[in-house]
GROMACS .gro file of C-alpha atoms in nm:
model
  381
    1UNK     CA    1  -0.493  -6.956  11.107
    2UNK     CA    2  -0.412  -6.816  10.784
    3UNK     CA    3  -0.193  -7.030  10.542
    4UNK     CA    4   0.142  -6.812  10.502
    5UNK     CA    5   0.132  -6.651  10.167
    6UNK     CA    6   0.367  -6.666   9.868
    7UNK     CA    7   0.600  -6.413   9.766
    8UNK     CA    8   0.479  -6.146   9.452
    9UNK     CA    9   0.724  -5.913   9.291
   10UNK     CA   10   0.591  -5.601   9.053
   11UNK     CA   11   0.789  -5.387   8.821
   12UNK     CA   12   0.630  -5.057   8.686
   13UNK     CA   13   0.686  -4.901   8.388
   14UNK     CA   14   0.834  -4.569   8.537
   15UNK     CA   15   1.138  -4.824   8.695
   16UNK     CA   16   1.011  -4.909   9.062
   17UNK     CA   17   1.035  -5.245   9.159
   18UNK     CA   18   0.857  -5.413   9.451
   19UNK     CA   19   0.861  -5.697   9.661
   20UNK     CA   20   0.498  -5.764   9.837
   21UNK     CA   21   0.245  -6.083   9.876
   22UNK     CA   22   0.075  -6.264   9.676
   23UNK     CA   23  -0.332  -6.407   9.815
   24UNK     CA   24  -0.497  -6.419   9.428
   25UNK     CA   25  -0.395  -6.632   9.130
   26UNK     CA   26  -0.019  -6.768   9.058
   27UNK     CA   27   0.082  -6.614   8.745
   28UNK     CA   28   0.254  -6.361   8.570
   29UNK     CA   29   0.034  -6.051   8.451
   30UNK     CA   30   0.033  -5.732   8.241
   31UNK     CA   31  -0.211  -5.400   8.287
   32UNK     CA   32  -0.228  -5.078   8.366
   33UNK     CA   33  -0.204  -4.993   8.740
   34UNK     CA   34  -0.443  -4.772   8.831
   35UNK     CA   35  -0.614  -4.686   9.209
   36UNK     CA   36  -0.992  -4.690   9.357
   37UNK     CA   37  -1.085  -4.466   9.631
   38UNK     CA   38  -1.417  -4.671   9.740
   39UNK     CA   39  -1.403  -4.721  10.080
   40UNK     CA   40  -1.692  -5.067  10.030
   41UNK     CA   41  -1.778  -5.302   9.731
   42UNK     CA   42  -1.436  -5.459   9.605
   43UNK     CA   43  -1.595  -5.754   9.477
   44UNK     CA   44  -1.830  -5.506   9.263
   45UNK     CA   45  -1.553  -5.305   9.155
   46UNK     CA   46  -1.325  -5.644   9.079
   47UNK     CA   47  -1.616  -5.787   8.834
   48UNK     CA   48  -1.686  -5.452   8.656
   49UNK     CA   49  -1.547  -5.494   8.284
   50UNK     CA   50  -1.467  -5.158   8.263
   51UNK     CA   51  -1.147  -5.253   8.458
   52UNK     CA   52  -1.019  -5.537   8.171
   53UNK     CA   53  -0.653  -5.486   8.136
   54UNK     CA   54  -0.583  -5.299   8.453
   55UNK     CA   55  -0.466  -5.383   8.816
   56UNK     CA   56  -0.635  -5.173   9.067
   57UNK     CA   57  -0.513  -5.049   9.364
   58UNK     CA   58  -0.718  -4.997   9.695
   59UNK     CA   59  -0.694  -4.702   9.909
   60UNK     CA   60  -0.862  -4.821  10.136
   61UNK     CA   61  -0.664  -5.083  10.333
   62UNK     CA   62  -0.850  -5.352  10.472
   63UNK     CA   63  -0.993  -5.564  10.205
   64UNK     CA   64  -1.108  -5.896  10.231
   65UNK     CA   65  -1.340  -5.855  10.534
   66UNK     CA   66  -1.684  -5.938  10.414
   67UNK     CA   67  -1.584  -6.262  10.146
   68UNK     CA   68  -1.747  -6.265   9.841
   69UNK     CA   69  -2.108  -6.334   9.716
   70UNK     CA   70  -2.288  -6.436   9.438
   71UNK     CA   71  -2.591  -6.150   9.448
   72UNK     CA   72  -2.229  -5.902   9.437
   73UNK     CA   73  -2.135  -5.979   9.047
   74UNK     CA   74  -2.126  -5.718   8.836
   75UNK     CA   75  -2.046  -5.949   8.532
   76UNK     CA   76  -1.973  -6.321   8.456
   77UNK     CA   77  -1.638  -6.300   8.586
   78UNK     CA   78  -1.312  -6.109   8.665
   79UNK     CA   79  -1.194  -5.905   8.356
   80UNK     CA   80  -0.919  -5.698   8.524
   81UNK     CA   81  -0.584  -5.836   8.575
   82UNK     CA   82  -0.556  -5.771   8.949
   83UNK     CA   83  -0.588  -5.647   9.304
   84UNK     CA   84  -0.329  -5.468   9.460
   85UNK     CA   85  -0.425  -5.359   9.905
   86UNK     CA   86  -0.227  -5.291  10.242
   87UNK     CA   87  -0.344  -5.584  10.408
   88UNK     CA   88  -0.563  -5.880  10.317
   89UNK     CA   89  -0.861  -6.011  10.576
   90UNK     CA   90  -0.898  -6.428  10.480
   91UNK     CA   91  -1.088  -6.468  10.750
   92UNK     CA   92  -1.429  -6.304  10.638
   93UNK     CA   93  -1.740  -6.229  10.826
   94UNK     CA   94  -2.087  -6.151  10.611
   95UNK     CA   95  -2.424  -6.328  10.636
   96UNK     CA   96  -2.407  -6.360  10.235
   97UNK     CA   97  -2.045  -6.456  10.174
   98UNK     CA   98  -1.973  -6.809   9.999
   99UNK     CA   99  -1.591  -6.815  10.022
  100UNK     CA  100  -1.287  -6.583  10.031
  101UNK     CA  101  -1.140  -6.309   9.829
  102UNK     CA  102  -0.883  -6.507   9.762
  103UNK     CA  103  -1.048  -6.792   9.691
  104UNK     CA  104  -1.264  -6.575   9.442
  105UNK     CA  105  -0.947  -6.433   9.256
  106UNK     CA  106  -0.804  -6.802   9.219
  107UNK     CA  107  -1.120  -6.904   9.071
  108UNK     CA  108  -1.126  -6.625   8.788
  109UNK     CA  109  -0.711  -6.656   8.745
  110UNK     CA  110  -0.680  -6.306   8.883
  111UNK     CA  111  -0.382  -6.185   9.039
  112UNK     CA  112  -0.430  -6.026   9.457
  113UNK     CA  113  -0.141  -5.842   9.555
  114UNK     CA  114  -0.097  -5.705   9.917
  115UNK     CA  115   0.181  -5.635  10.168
  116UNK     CA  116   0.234  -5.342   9.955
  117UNK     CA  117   0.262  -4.971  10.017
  118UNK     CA  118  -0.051  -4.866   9.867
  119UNK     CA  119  -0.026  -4.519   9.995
  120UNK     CA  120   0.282  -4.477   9.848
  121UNK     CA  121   0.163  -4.609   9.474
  122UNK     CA  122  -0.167  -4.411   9.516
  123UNK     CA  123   0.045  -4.101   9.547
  124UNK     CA  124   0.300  -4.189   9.268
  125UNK     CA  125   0.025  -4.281   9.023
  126UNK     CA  126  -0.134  -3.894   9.118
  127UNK     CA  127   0.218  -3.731   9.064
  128UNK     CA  128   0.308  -3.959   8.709
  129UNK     CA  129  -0.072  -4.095   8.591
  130UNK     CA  130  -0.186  -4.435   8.503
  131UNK     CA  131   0.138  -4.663   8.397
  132UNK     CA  132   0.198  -5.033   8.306
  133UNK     CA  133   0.283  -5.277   8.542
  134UNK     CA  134   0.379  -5.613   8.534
  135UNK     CA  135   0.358  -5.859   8.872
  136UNK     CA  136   0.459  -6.190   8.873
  137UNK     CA  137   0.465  -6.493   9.175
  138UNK     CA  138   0.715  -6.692   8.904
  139UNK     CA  139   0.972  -6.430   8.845
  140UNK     CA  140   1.182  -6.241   9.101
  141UNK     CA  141   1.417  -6.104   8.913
  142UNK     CA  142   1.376  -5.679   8.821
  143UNK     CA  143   1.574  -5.710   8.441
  144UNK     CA  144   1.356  -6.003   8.319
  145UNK     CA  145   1.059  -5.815   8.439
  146UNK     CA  146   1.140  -5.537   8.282
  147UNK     CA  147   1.179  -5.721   7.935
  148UNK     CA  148   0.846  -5.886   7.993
  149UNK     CA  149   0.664  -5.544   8.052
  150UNK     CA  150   0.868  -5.365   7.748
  151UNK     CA  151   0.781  -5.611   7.524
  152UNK     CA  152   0.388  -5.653   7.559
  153UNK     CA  153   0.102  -5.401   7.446
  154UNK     CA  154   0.012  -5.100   7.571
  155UNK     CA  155  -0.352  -5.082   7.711
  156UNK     CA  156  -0.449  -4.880   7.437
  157UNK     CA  157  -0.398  -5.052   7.223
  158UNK     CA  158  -0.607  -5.336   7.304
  159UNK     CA  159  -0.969  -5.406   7.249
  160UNK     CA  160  -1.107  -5.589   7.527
  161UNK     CA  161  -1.473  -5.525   7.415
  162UNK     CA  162  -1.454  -5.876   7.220
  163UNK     CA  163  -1.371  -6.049   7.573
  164UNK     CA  164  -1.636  -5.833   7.777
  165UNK     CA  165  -1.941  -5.820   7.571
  166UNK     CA  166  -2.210  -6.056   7.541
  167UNK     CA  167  -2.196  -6.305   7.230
  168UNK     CA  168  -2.558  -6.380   7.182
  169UNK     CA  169  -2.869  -6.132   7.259
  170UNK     CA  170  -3.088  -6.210   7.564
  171UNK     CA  171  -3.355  -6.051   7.808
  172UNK     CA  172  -3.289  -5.877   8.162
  173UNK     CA  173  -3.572  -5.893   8.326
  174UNK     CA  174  -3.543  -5.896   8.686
  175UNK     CA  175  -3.428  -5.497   8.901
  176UNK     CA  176  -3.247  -5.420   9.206
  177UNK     CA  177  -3.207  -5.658   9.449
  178UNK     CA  178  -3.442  -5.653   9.784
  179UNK     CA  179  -3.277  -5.723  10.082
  180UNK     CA  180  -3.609  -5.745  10.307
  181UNK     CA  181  -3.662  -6.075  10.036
  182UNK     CA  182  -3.370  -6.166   9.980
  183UNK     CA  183  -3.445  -6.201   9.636
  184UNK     CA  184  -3.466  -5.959   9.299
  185UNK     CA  185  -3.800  -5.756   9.220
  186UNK     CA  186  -3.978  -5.785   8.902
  187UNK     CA  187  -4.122  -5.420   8.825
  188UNK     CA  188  -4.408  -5.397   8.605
  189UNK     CA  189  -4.218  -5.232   8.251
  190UNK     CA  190  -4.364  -4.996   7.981
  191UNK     CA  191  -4.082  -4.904   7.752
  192UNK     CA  192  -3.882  -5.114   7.578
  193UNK     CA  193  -3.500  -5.022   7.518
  194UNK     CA  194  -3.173  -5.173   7.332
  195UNK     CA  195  -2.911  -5.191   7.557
  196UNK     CA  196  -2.561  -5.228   7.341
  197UNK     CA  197  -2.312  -5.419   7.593
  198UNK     CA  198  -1.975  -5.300   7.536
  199UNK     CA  199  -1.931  -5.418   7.883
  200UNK     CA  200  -2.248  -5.350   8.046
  201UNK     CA  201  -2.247  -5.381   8.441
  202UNK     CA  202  -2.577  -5.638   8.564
  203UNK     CA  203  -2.650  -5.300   8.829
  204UNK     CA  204  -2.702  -5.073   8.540
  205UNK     CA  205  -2.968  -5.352   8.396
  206UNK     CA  206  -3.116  -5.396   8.733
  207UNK     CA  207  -3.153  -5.007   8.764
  208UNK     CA  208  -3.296  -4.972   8.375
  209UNK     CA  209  -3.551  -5.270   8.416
  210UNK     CA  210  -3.659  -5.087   8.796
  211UNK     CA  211  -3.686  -4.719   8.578
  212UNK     CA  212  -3.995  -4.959   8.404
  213UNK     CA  213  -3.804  -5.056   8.122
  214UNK     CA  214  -3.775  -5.366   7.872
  215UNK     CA  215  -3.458  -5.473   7.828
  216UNK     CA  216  -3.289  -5.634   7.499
  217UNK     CA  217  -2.912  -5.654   7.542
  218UNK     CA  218  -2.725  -5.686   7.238
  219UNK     CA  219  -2.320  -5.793   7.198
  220UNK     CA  220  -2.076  -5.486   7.074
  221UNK     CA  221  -2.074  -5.570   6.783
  222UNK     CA  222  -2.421  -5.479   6.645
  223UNK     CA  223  -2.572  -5.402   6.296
  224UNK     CA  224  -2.669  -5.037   6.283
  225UNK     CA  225  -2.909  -5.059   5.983
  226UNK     CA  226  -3.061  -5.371   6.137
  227UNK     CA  227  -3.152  -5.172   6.443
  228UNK     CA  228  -3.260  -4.857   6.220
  229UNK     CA  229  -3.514  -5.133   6.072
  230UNK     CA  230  -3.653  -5.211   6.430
  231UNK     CA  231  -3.676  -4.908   6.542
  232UNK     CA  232  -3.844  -4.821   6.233
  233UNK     CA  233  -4.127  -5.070   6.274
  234UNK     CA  234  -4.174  -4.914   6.654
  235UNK     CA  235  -4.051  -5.288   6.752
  236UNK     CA  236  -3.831  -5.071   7.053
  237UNK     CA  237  -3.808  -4.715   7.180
  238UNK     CA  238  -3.477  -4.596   7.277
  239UNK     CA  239  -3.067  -4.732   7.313
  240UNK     CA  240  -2.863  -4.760   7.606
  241UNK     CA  241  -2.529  -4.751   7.538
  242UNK     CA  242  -2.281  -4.912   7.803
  243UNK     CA  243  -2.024  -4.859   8.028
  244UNK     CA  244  -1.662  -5.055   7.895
  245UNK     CA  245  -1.302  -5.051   7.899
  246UNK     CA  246  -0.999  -4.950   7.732
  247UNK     CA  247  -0.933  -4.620   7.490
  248UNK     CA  248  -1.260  -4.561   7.273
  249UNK     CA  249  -1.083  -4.414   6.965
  250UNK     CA  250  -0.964  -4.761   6.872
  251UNK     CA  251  -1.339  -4.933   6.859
  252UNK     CA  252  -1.416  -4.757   6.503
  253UNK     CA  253  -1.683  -5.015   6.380
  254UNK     CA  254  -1.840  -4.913   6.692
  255UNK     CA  255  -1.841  -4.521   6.631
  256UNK     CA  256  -1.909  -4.618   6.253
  257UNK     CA  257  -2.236  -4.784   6.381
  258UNK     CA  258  -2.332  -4.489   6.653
  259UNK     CA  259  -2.320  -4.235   6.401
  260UNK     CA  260  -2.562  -4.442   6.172
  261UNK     CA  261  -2.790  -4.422   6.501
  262UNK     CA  262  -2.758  -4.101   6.548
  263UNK     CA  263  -2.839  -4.003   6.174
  264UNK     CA  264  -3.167  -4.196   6.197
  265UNK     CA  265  -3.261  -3.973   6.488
  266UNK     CA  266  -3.302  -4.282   6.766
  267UNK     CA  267  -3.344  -4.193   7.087
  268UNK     CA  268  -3.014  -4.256   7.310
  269UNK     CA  269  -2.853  -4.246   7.645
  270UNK     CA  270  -2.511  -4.387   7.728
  271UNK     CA  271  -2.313  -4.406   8.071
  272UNK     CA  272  -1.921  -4.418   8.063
  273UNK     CA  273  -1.772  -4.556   7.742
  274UNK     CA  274  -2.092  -4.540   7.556
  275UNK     CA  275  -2.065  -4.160   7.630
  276UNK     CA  276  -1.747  -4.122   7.516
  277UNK     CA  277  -1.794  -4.330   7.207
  278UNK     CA  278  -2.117  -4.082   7.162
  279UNK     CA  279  -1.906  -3.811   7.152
  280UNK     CA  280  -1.602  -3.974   6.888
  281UNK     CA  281  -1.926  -4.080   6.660
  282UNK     CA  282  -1.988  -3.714   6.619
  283UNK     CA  283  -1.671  -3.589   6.540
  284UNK     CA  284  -1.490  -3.479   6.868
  285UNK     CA  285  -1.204  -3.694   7.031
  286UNK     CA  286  -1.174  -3.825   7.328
  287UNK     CA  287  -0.861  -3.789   7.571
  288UNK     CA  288  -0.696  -3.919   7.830
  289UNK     CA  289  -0.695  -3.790   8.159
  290UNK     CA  290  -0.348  -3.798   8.444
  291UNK     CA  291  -0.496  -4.093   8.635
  292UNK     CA  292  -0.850  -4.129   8.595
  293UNK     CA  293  -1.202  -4.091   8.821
  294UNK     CA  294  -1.201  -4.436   9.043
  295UNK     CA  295  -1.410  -4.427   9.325
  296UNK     CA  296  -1.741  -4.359   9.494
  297UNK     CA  297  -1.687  -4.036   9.632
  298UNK     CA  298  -1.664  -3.829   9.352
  299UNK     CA  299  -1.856  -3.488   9.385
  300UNK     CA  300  -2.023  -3.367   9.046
  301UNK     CA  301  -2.262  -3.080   9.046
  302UNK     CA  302  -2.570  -3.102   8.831
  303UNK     CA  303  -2.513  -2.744   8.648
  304UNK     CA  304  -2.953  -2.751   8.589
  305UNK     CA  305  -3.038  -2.802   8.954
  306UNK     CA  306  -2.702  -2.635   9.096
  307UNK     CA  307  -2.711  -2.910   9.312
  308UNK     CA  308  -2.367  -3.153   9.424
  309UNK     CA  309  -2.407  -3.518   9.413
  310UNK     CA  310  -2.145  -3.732   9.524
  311UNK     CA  311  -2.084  -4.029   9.201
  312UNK     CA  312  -1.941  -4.356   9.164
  313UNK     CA  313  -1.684  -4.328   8.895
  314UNK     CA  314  -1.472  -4.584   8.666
  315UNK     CA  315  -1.268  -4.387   8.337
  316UNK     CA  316  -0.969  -4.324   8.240
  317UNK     CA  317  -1.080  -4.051   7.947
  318UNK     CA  318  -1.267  -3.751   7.872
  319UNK     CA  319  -1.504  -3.592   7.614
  320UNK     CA  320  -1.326  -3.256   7.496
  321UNK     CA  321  -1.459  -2.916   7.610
  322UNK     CA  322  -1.533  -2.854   7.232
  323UNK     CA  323  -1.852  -3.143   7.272
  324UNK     CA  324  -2.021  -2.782   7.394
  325UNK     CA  325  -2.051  -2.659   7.011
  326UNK     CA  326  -2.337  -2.932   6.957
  327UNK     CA  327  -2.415  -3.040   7.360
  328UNK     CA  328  -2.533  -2.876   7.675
  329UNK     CA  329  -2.321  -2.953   7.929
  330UNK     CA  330  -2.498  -3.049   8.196
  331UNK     CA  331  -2.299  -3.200   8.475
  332UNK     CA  332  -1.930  -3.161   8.545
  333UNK     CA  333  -1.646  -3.305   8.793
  334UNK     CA  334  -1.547  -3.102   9.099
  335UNK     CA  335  -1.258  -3.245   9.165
  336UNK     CA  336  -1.085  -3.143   8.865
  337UNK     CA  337  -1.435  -2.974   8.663
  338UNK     CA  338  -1.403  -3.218   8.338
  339UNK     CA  339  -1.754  -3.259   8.157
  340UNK     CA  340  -1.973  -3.527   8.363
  341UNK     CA  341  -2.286  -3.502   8.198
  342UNK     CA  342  -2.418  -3.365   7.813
  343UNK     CA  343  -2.771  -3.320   7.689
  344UNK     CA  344  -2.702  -3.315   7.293
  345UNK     CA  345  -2.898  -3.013   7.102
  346UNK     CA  346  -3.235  -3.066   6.903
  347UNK     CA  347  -3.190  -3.431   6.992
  348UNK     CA  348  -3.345  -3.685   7.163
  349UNK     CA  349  -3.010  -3.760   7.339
  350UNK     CA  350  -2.817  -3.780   7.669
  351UNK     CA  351  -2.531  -3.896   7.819
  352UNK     CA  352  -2.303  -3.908   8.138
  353UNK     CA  353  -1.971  -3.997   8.262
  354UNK     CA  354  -1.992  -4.140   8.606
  355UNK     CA  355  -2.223  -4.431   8.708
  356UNK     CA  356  -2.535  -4.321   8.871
  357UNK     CA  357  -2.641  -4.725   8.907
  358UNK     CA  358  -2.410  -4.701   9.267
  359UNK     CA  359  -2.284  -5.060   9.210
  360UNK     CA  360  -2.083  -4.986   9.435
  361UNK     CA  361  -2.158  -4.648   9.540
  362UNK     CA  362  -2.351  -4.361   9.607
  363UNK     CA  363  -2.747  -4.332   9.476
  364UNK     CA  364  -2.780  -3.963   9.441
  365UNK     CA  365  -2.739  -3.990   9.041
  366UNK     CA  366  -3.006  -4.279   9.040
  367UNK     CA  367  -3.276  -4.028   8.918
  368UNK     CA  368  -3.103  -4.026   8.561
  369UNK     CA  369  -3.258  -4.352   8.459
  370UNK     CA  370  -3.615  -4.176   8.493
  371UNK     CA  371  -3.460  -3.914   8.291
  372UNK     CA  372  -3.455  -4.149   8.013
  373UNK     CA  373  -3.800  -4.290   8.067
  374UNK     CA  374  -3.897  -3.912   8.027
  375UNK     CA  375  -3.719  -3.860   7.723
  376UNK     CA  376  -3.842  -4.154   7.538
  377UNK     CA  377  -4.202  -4.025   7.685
  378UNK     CA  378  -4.129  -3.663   7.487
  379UNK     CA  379  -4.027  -3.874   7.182
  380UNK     CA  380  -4.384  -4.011   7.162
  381UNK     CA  381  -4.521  -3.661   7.088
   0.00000   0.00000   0.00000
């Protein structure tokens, strides 16, 4: 029998105050409320970094079912603030689970919220965007809320890169994970690549190293000339740049050191922040869309095949239609036809908005890794 489950009470930003249920961590908590439309992989989707700051909110409302695992991290931990669902499963049923969602949340200090009309915020967030929330199991009462949420930063203004990234280089050198095994593979590799973690997901390494690449990852906060050096001496071939979270206008040692790499004519690809941060290094700013792509079910055409694929997505901002001037655009949204993909002119670089390493998600966009590979094959000659 479930244990009965403490009261939760969340005030947003545009005034609406809630009462729900509270199944994660006892606590108060600030971030930016914004909602997934995956219909599997919570636990991937809690441990992404790209979520730091925020609370996300399911659509779909049964969560809970299949526990928690350890092959299912996406990171070291839990970097967003929350969970907010309809109803909440603590009795779980998956060949691979270790313990509860629940459990799981307590254990990283994150906040699950459910009991909660998530229909009803899903379609307020579409109508008013992305706002800041604050929940709280300690305090019930709307004013002091309200105080608490007025008086603490705004998401963008916050760099959680420092809290996401790695603080010491290493190797990843193990792919996708093989179910008829139960263990990971260990693909033979022939290129070696940099991969800058500014909040790098472990499904993106496991999808580089099983494209046949060597993989370095290196914290955010990397020296540009250092790497110039290397990749002078042919000691690497190429840069990934990562997935994150938060605005990428504010991480300007970051775009200081991208446009250094970009000068010395390296080889790059980037997924999610990394492409946006491409884009800032070369002079054209990002912005901030209504309420974000979050979800696996996002349709993007491929505008060089003509063909759809449906994409796992996780950002809250956009490169600007002017990126054309210097890129090819190569892939865009259908939902709402903002730029999804950009092959960069008389360069040796790429880069996309959605995830095509389907952690969770769709693999449709999975060929994009080879892409690389095949770039950093035409840079050889």
């Amino acid at each position: 029998m479930q244990t009965p489950l403490k009261d939760a009470w969340i005030y947003l930003a545009n005034g609406m105050f809630f009462k729900a249920k509270s199944f994660g961590a006892e606590t108060t908590s600030v971030g930016e409320l914004v909602f997934n439309t995956s219909l599997t992989g919570y636990q991937e989707i809690t441990t992404d970094p790209s979520y730091a700051g925020q609370f996300i909110c399911f659509t779909m409302p049964e969560i809970g079912i299949v526990g928690t695992n350890l092959q299912d991290m996406e990171s070291r931990g839990i970097f967003a603030k929350g969970i907010l669902c309809r109803h909440y499963n603590e009795k779980y049923s998956n060949f691979r689970a270790v313990e509860s969602l629940s459990a799981f949340l307590k254990n990283f200090g994150a906040m699950g919220i459910c009991e909660i009309d998530t229909r009803f915020l899903t379609k307020t967030l579409r109508q008013e965007g992305a706002m800041m929330m604050v929940a709280s199991t300690e305090i019930s009462d709307k004013d002091e809320l309200k105080t608490i949420l007025e008086k603490s930063a705004k998401i963008e203004e916050i760099d959680y890169i420092k809290e996401v990234s790695t603080k010491a280089s290493y190797k990843h050198t193990f792919g996708n994970f093989d179910f008829s095994t139960m263990d990971y593979t260990t693909p033979n590799t022939r290129q070696k690549i940099i991969a800058i973690d500014f909040g790098i997901k472990r499904s993106i390494l496991n999808q580089l190293v099983s494209a046949g690449f060597n993989v370095e990852v290196i914290p955010h906060n990397f020296d540009a000339q250092s790497l110039i050096a290397r990749f002078k001496a042919r000691d690497f071939d190429g840069i990934f740049l990562s997935n994150g979270p938060g605005d990428p206008q504010i991480l300007t040692q970051e775009i200081a050191g991208i446009k250094a790499l970009i000068e010395a004519r390296i080889p790059l690809f980037a997924i999610c922040l990394g492409h946006q941060l491409l884009s800032l290094a070369q002079g054209y700013p990002t912005y901030k869309l209504k309420f974000g792509h979050h979800g696996g079910n996002h349709p993007v055409k491929n505008l060089l095949t003509n063909q759809v694929e449906i994409t796992a997505q996780n950002h809250n901002y956009s490169v600007p239609e002017s990126i054309a001037e210097i890129a090819e655009i190569t892939h865009r949204n259908l939902f709402d036809n903002t730029i999804e993909g950009v092959r960069y002119k008389n360069t040796l670089i790429c880069s996309f908005q959605h995830h095509p390493e389907a952690g969770p998600g769709p693999l449709e966009s999975s060929a994009l890794f080879q892409e690389f590979s095949k770039l950093l094959d035409a840079a050889k000659h």
